[in-house]
Amino acid sequence: MSALLFFDIDGTLITLDKTHRMPDSTRNALIKAKKNGHKIFINTGRVKSAIDKNLLDFGFDGLVCGCGTYIEYEGQELYHHKLSKEKCVEYADKLHDLGFETVFEGKDRLFIDGEHSPGSFMNYIYEYFSKNSDYPIELYTHKDLIYDKFTTVCRKDSDMELFEQYFSNDFYLIPHGFSVIEVVPEGCSKATGIKYLVEKFNASLEDCYAFGDSVNDMEMLKFVRHSVAMGNSVEDIVDKVEYKTTDVTEDGIENALKHYGLI
């Protein structure tokens, strides 16, 4: 029976250091998994425009992007949950007024609102995706502001209480530390992306495997029958998975696929 394999990106498929590389062992293991008839999917909090071009070109069977807000298979769009233009403008203005710095994440481009000073979060975002993605990066005041989700940074002068009051009813707020908060529309998650594809392929959760390392992987790791935490995972997810593999830099994906007999 072929399996559906779902992989987070950062800390799972690629390293967390400055190189952001896919280890050779991971690359080879994924190729073997495909040859064995399994379908391999990226399942990430990143929107498509924020996925490294070398990953998009690798040959994954499909993508679950933006925490389930966008799904494609063999290059064809299957599902896209995007916010209305009016709401995109409303939310962006509100975040700006509340003193937050934000990356607004759309399928076709990123929009940023924040300082570009060296060492800042926004400078990192701009530098990284300018180098690793072919999609454009615009200012949040762009006339075509449209996005699926956003990631925001709470500064010292940001009004966190009003932020939570305003956004917590319609969005799932995922804290990532260092005052970074990932904000996903209610009803979307990495798990809902898997559910959509399981139903499309008339598959079983028994044949689904999810691999992750971070808090935004929690939903998909709890949803599938076979869940794998990387050796470099945050502590919160390690005791909630079926299997813990080694670090991304220590052949973690290869070891996990061998453990399950998938390669």
PDB file of C-alpha atoms in Angstrom, residues 5-220:
ATOM      1  CA  LEU A   5       4.048  11.445   3.496  1.00  0.00           C
ATOM      2  CA  PHE A   6       3.791  15.018   4.791  1.00  0.00           C
ATOM      3  CA  PHE A   7       6.891  17.049   5.622  1.00  0.00           C
ATOM      4  CA  ASP A   8       7.347  20.360   7.381  1.00  0.00           C
ATOM      5  CA  ILE A   9      10.135  22.515   5.911  1.00  0.00           C
ATOM      6  CA  ASP A  10      12.220  24.374   8.505  1.00  0.00           C
ATOM      7  CA  GLY A  11      14.009  22.004  10.835  1.00  0.00           C
ATOM      8  CA  THR A  12      12.527  18.988   9.051  1.00  0.00           C
ATOM      9  CA  LEU A  13      13.396  19.086   5.351  1.00  0.00           C
ATOM     10  CA  ILE A  14      16.037  21.799   5.649  1.00  0.00           C
ATOM     11  CA  THR A  15      18.482  22.792   8.351  1.00  0.00           C
ATOM     12  CA  LEU A  16      17.880  25.623  10.778  1.00  0.00           C
ATOM     13  CA  ASP A  17      21.341  27.133  10.325  1.00  0.00           C
ATOM     14  CA  LYS A  18      22.219  29.899   7.890  1.00  0.00           C
ATOM     15  CA  THR A  19      22.625  27.490   4.975  1.00  0.00           C
ATOM     16  CA  HIS A  20      18.981  26.276   5.084  1.00  0.00           C
ATOM     17  CA  ARG A  21      20.094  23.228   3.117  1.00  0.00           C
ATOM     18  CA  MET A  22      18.410  19.902   2.490  1.00  0.00           C
ATOM     19  CA  PRO A  23      20.844  17.204   3.649  1.00  0.00           C
ATOM     20  CA  ASP A  24      21.897  14.717   0.981  1.00  0.00           C
ATOM     21  CA  SER A  25      20.490  11.875   3.067  1.00  0.00           C
ATOM     22  CA  THR A  26      17.075  13.559   3.076  1.00  0.00           C
ATOM     23  CA  ARG A  27      17.180  14.158  -0.663  1.00  0.00           C
ATOM     24  CA  ASN A  28      18.104  10.565  -1.395  1.00  0.00           C
ATOM     25  CA  ALA A  29      15.525   9.185   1.028  1.00  0.00           C
ATOM     26  CA  LEU A  30      12.720  11.182  -0.585  1.00  0.00           C
ATOM     27  CA  ILE A  31      13.722   9.985  -4.031  1.00  0.00           C
ATOM     28  CA  LYS A  32      13.662   6.376  -2.790  1.00  0.00           C
ATOM     29  CA  ALA A  33      10.260   6.903  -1.184  1.00  0.00           C
ATOM     30  CA  LYS A  34       8.840   8.142  -4.488  1.00  0.00           C
ATOM     31  CA  LYS A  35      10.369   5.209  -6.356  1.00  0.00           C
ATOM     32  CA  ASN A  36       8.645   2.920  -3.870  1.00  0.00           C
ATOM     33  CA  GLY A  37       5.306   4.395  -4.889  1.00  0.00           C
ATOM     34  CA  HIS A  38       4.695   6.727  -1.965  1.00  0.00           C
ATOM     35  CA  LYS A  39       3.426  10.269  -2.482  1.00  0.00           C
ATOM     36  CA  ILE A  40       5.496  13.011  -0.857  1.00  0.00           C
ATOM     37  CA  PHE A  41       4.050  16.367   0.140  1.00  0.00           C
ATOM     38  CA  ILE A  42       5.396  19.532   1.655  1.00  0.00           C
ATOM     39  CA  ASN A  43       3.100  20.539   4.527  1.00  0.00           C
ATOM     40  CA  THR A  44       4.233  23.929   5.770  1.00  0.00           C
ATOM     41  CA  GLY A  45       3.227  27.135   7.462  1.00  0.00           C
ATOM     42  CA  ARG A  46       4.888  28.937   4.581  1.00  0.00           C
ATOM     43  CA  VAL A  47       2.705  30.153   1.727  1.00  0.00           C
ATOM     44  CA  LYS A  48       3.769  29.047  -1.750  1.00  0.00           C
ATOM     45  CA  SER A  49       5.539  32.340  -2.484  1.00  0.00           C
ATOM     46  CA  ALA A  50       7.739  31.744   0.577  1.00  0.00           C
ATOM     47  CA  ILE A  51       8.893  28.227  -0.324  1.00  0.00           C
ATOM     48  CA  ASP A  52      12.504  28.037  -1.481  1.00  0.00           C
ATOM     49  CA  LYS A  53      12.705  27.618  -5.234  1.00  0.00           C
ATOM     50  CA  ASN A  54      14.969  24.572  -4.915  1.00  0.00           C
ATOM     51  CA  LEU A  55      12.227  22.855  -2.886  1.00  0.00           C
ATOM     52  CA  LEU A  56       9.542  23.772  -5.419  1.00  0.00           C
ATOM     53  CA  ASP A  57      11.742  22.269  -8.135  1.00  0.00           C
ATOM     54  CA  PHE A  58      12.566  19.095  -6.219  1.00  0.00           C
ATOM     55  CA  GLY A  59       9.640  16.988  -7.395  1.00  0.00           C
ATOM     56  CA  PHE A  60       7.214  16.789  -4.503  1.00  0.00           C
ATOM     57  CA  ASP A  61       3.865  15.359  -5.552  1.00  0.00           C
ATOM     58  CA  GLY A  62       2.020  18.217  -3.902  1.00  0.00           C
ATOM     59  CA  LEU A  63       1.997  21.128  -1.497  1.00  0.00           C
ATOM     60  CA  VAL A  64      -0.028  22.005   1.571  1.00  0.00           C
ATOM     61  CA  CYS A  65       0.887  25.634   2.186  1.00  0.00           C
ATOM     62  CA  GLY A  66       0.076  28.379   4.654  1.00  0.00           C
ATOM     63  CA  CYS A  67      -1.124  25.966   7.354  1.00  0.00           C
ATOM     64  CA  GLY A  68      -3.746  24.436   5.086  1.00  0.00           C
ATOM     65  CA  THR A  69      -4.871  27.615   3.319  1.00  0.00           C
ATOM     66  CA  TYR A  70      -3.595  26.377  -0.066  1.00  0.00           C
ATOM     67  CA  ILE A  71      -3.303  22.877  -1.530  1.00  0.00           C
ATOM     68  CA  GLU A  72      -2.013  21.699  -4.884  1.00  0.00           C
ATOM     69  CA  TYR A  73      -1.275  18.333  -6.448  1.00  0.00           C
ATOM     70  CA  GLU A  74       0.975  17.751  -9.454  1.00  0.00           C
ATOM     71  CA  GLY A  75       1.084  21.507 -10.050  1.00  0.00           C
ATOM     72  CA  GLN A  76      -2.705  21.951 -10.064  1.00  0.00           C
ATOM     73  CA  GLU A  77      -4.483  24.073  -7.475  1.00  0.00           C
ATOM     74  CA  LEU A  78      -7.026  22.058  -5.502  1.00  0.00           C
ATOM     75  CA  TYR A  79      -7.986  24.440  -2.698  1.00  0.00           C
ATOM     76  CA  HIS A  80      -7.321  28.056  -1.765  1.00  0.00           C
ATOM     77  CA  HIS A  81      -8.720  29.835   1.272  1.00  0.00           C
ATOM     78  CA  LYS A  82      -7.850  33.511   0.880  1.00  0.00           C
ATOM     79  CA  LEU A  83      -9.038  36.538   2.758  1.00  0.00           C
ATOM     80  CA  SER A  84     -11.156  39.155   0.992  1.00  0.00           C
ATOM     81  CA  LYS A  85      -9.450  42.307  -0.266  1.00  0.00           C
ATOM     82  CA  GLU A  86     -11.451  44.399   2.195  1.00  0.00           C
ATOM     83  CA  LYS A  87     -10.423  42.259   5.157  1.00  0.00           C
ATOM     84  CA  CYS A  88      -6.791  42.215   4.035  1.00  0.00           C
ATOM     85  CA  VAL A  89      -6.683  46.010   4.117  1.00  0.00           C
ATOM     86  CA  GLU A  90      -8.622  46.179   7.397  1.00  0.00           C
ATOM     87  CA  TYR A  91      -6.331  43.725   9.180  1.00  0.00           C
ATOM     88  CA  ALA A  92      -3.159  45.345   7.853  1.00  0.00           C
ATOM     89  CA  ASP A  93      -4.240  48.799   8.972  1.00  0.00           C
ATOM     90  CA  LYS A  94      -5.225  47.487  12.404  1.00  0.00           C
ATOM     91  CA  LEU A  95      -1.885  45.750  12.933  1.00  0.00           C
ATOM     92  CA  HIS A  96      -0.028  48.870  11.866  1.00  0.00           C
ATOM     93  CA  ASP A  97      -2.061  51.018  14.275  1.00  0.00           C
ATOM     94  CA  LEU A  98      -1.438  48.555  17.124  1.00  0.00           C
ATOM     95  CA  GLY A  99       2.325  48.826  16.600  1.00  0.00           C
ATOM     96  CA  PHE A 100       3.060  45.382  15.157  1.00  0.00           C
ATOM     97  CA  GLU A 101       5.541  44.545  12.396  1.00  0.00           C
ATOM     98  CA  THR A 102       4.007  42.048  10.010  1.00  0.00           C
ATOM     99  CA  VAL A 103       4.639  39.815   7.024  1.00  0.00           C
ATOM    100  CA  PHE A 104       1.392  39.381   5.070  1.00  0.00           C
ATOM    101  CA  GLU A 105       1.645  36.052   3.272  1.00  0.00           C
ATOM    102  CA  GLY A 106      -0.060  35.557  -0.068  1.00  0.00           C
ATOM    103  CA  LYS A 107       0.223  32.673  -2.527  1.00  0.00           C
ATOM    104  CA  ASP A 108       1.713  34.938  -5.195  1.00  0.00           C
ATOM    105  CA  ARG A 109       3.747  37.394  -3.108  1.00  0.00           C
ATOM    106  CA  LEU A 110       4.691  38.607   0.346  1.00  0.00           C
ATOM    107  CA  PHE A 111       3.918  42.061   1.748  1.00  0.00           C
ATOM    108  CA  ILE A 112       5.836  43.561   4.652  1.00  0.00           C
ATOM    109  CA  ASP A 113       5.196  46.305   7.177  1.00  0.00           C
ATOM    110  CA  GLY A 114       8.162  47.026   9.423  1.00  0.00           C
ATOM    111  CA  GLU A 115      11.671  48.348   9.884  1.00  0.00           C
ATOM    112  CA  HIS A 116      14.467  47.097   7.619  1.00  0.00           C
ATOM    113  CA  SER A 117      17.299  47.820  10.028  1.00  0.00           C
ATOM    114  CA  PRO A 118      20.149  45.270  10.074  1.00  0.00           C
ATOM    115  CA  GLY A 119      19.353  42.353  12.370  1.00  0.00           C
ATOM    116  CA  SER A 120      15.619  43.043  12.392  1.00  0.00           C
ATOM    117  CA  PHE A 121      13.010  40.390  11.643  1.00  0.00           C
ATOM    118  CA  MET A 122      11.805  42.273   8.560  1.00  0.00           C
ATOM    119  CA  ASN A 123      15.333  42.619   7.241  1.00  0.00           C
ATOM    120  CA  TYR A 124      15.796  38.860   7.642  1.00  0.00           C
ATOM    121  CA  ILE A 125      12.549  38.184   5.800  1.00  0.00           C
ATOM    122  CA  TYR A 126      13.436  40.510   2.953  1.00  0.00           C
ATOM    123  CA  GLU A 127      16.993  39.232   2.583  1.00  0.00           C
ATOM    124  CA  TYR A 128      16.088  35.549   2.822  1.00  0.00           C
ATOM    125  CA  PHE A 129      13.180  35.504   0.405  1.00  0.00           C
ATOM    126  CA  SER A 130      14.785  37.908  -2.047  1.00  0.00           C
ATOM    127  CA  LYS A 131      17.560  35.344  -2.348  1.00  0.00           C
ATOM    128  CA  ASN A 132      15.625  32.079  -2.163  1.00  0.00           C
ATOM    129  CA  SER A 133      12.293  32.814  -3.856  1.00  0.00           C
ATOM    130  CA  ASP A 134      11.376  34.075  -7.320  1.00  0.00           C
ATOM    131  CA  TYR A 135       8.173  35.671  -6.025  1.00  0.00           C
ATOM    132  CA  PRO A 136       7.993  39.443  -5.373  1.00  0.00           C
ATOM    133  CA  ILE A 137       8.041  41.190  -1.996  1.00  0.00           C
ATOM    134  CA  GLU A 138       5.957  44.358  -1.684  1.00  0.00           C
ATOM    135  CA  LEU A 139       5.054  46.906   0.974  1.00  0.00           C
ATOM    136  CA  TYR A 140       1.754  46.437   2.800  1.00  0.00           C
ATOM    137  CA  THR A 141       0.477  49.651   1.228  1.00  0.00           C
ATOM    138  CA  HIS A 142       0.579  47.982  -2.211  1.00  0.00           C
ATOM    139  CA  LYS A 143      -2.647  48.446  -4.183  1.00  0.00           C
ATOM    140  CA  ASP A 144      -3.008  44.687  -4.707  1.00  0.00           C
ATOM    141  CA  LEU A 145      -2.657  43.727  -1.044  1.00  0.00           C
ATOM    142  CA  ILE A 146      -4.148  40.242  -0.791  1.00  0.00           C
ATOM    143  CA  TYR A 147      -2.978  37.401   1.415  1.00  0.00           C
ATOM    144  CA  ASP A 148      -3.969  34.147   3.102  1.00  0.00           C
ATOM    145  CA  LYS A 149      -2.396  34.467   6.563  1.00  0.00           C
ATOM    146  CA  PHE A 150       0.226  36.564   8.315  1.00  0.00           C
ATOM    147  CA  THR A 151       3.087  36.454  10.782  1.00  0.00           C
ATOM    148  CA  THR A 152       3.512  39.376  13.118  1.00  0.00           C
ATOM    149  CA  VAL A 153       6.080  40.617  15.625  1.00  0.00           C
ATOM    150  CA  CYS A 154       5.104  42.205  18.918  1.00  0.00           C
ATOM    151  CA  ARG A 155       7.332  45.190  19.753  1.00  0.00           C
ATOM    152  CA  LYS A 156       7.699  46.887  23.127  1.00  0.00           C
ATOM    153  CA  ASP A 157       5.087  49.487  22.178  1.00  0.00           C
ATOM    154  CA  SER A 158       2.651  47.004  20.582  1.00  0.00           C
ATOM    155  CA  ASP A 159      -0.802  46.650  22.136  1.00  0.00           C
ATOM    156  CA  MET A 160      -0.954  42.893  22.721  1.00  0.00           C
ATOM    157  CA  GLU A 161      -4.228  42.974  24.631  1.00  0.00           C
ATOM    158  CA  LEU A 162      -6.125  44.686  21.820  1.00  0.00           C
ATOM    159  CA  PHE A 163      -4.419  42.438  19.277  1.00  0.00           C
ATOM    160  CA  GLU A 164      -5.725  39.311  20.995  1.00  0.00           C
ATOM    161  CA  GLN A 165      -9.201  40.797  21.405  1.00  0.00           C
ATOM    162  CA  TYR A 166      -9.376  41.750  17.748  1.00  0.00           C
ATOM    163  CA  PHE A 167      -7.946  38.624  16.109  1.00  0.00           C
ATOM    164  CA  SER A 168      -8.523  35.674  18.450  1.00  0.00           C
ATOM    165  CA  ASN A 169     -12.110  34.948  17.366  1.00  0.00           C
ATOM    166  CA  ASP A 170     -11.419  34.570  13.648  1.00  0.00           C
ATOM    167  CA  PHE A 171      -7.837  33.308  13.713  1.00  0.00           C
ATOM    168  CA  TYR A 172      -5.678  30.659  15.314  1.00  0.00           C
ATOM    169  CA  LEU A 173      -2.741  32.420  17.031  1.00  0.00           C
ATOM    170  CA  ILE A 174       0.460  30.355  17.129  1.00  0.00           C
ATOM    171  CA  PRO A 175       3.311  31.803  19.259  1.00  0.00           C
ATOM    172  CA  HIS A 176       6.812  31.003  18.022  1.00  0.00           C
ATOM    173  CA  GLY A 177       8.926  32.732  20.639  1.00  0.00           C
ATOM    174  CA  PHE A 178      10.915  35.948  20.281  1.00  0.00           C
ATOM    175  CA  SER A 179       7.543  37.783  20.175  1.00  0.00           C
ATOM    176  CA  VAL A 180       6.700  36.201  16.791  1.00  0.00           C
ATOM    177  CA  ILE A 181       3.079  35.111  16.295  1.00  0.00           C
ATOM    178  CA  GLU A 182       1.802  33.142  13.296  1.00  0.00           C
ATOM    179  CA  VAL A 183      -1.830  33.978  12.533  1.00  0.00           C
ATOM    180  CA  VAL A 184      -3.941  31.459  10.590  1.00  0.00           C
ATOM    181  CA  PRO A 185      -7.636  31.718   9.634  1.00  0.00           C
ATOM    182  CA  GLU A 186      -9.891  29.649  11.859  1.00  0.00           C
ATOM    183  CA  GLY A 187     -10.693  26.298  10.246  1.00  0.00           C
ATOM    184  CA  CYS A 188      -7.324  25.979   8.479  1.00  0.00           C
ATOM    185  CA  SER A 189      -4.360  23.973   9.688  1.00  0.00           C
ATOM    186  CA  LYS A 190      -1.803  21.498   8.469  1.00  0.00           C
ATOM    187  CA  ALA A 191      -4.259  18.813   9.602  1.00  0.00           C
ATOM    188  CA  THR A 192      -7.126  20.121   7.453  1.00  0.00           C
ATOM    189  CA  GLY A 193      -4.769  19.997   4.479  1.00  0.00           C
ATOM    190  CA  ILE A 194      -4.084  16.328   5.141  1.00  0.00           C
ATOM    191  CA  LYS A 195      -7.795  15.638   5.623  1.00  0.00           C
ATOM    192  CA  TYR A 196      -8.548  17.169   2.214  1.00  0.00           C
ATOM    193  CA  LEU A 197      -5.978  14.974   0.463  1.00  0.00           C
ATOM    194  CA  VAL A 198      -6.979  11.825   2.345  1.00  0.00           C
ATOM    195  CA  GLU A 199     -10.521  12.313   1.095  1.00  0.00           C
ATOM    196  CA  LYS A 200      -9.335  13.134  -2.444  1.00  0.00           C
ATOM    197  CA  PHE A 201      -7.324   9.929  -2.712  1.00  0.00           C
ATOM    198  CA  ASN A 202      -9.857   7.872  -0.770  1.00  0.00           C
ATOM    199  CA  ALA A 203      -6.967   6.985   1.498  1.00  0.00           C
ATOM    200  CA  SER A 204      -6.792   6.054   5.165  1.00  0.00           C
ATOM    201  CA  LEU A 205      -5.122   7.901   8.014  1.00  0.00           C
ATOM    202  CA  GLU A 206      -3.416   4.577   8.718  1.00  0.00           C
ATOM    203  CA  ASP A 207      -1.383   5.208   5.565  1.00  0.00           C
ATOM    204  CA  CYS A 208      -0.437   8.807   6.452  1.00  0.00           C
ATOM    205  CA  TYR A 209       2.874   9.882   7.971  1.00  0.00           C
ATOM    206  CA  ALA A 210       3.663  13.399   9.197  1.00  0.00           C
ATOM    207  CA  PHE A 211       7.111  14.753  10.020  1.00  0.00           C
ATOM    208  CA  GLY A 212       7.698  17.975  11.962  1.00  0.00           C
ATOM    209  CA  ASP A 213       9.597  19.808  14.657  1.00  0.00           C
ATOM    210  CA  SER A 214       7.635  22.914  15.670  1.00  0.00           C
ATOM    211  CA  VAL A 215       4.453  24.032  17.417  1.00  0.00           C
ATOM    212  CA  ASN A 216       2.632  24.696  14.147  1.00  0.00           C
ATOM    213  CA  ASP A 217       3.134  20.999  13.304  1.00  0.00           C
ATOM    214  CA  MET A 218       1.117  19.914  16.337  1.00  0.00           C
ATOM    215  CA  GLU A 219      -2.235  19.635  14.555  1.00  0.00           C
ATOM    216  CA  MET A 220      -0.975  17.396  11.760  1.00  0.00           C
TER     217      MET A 220
END
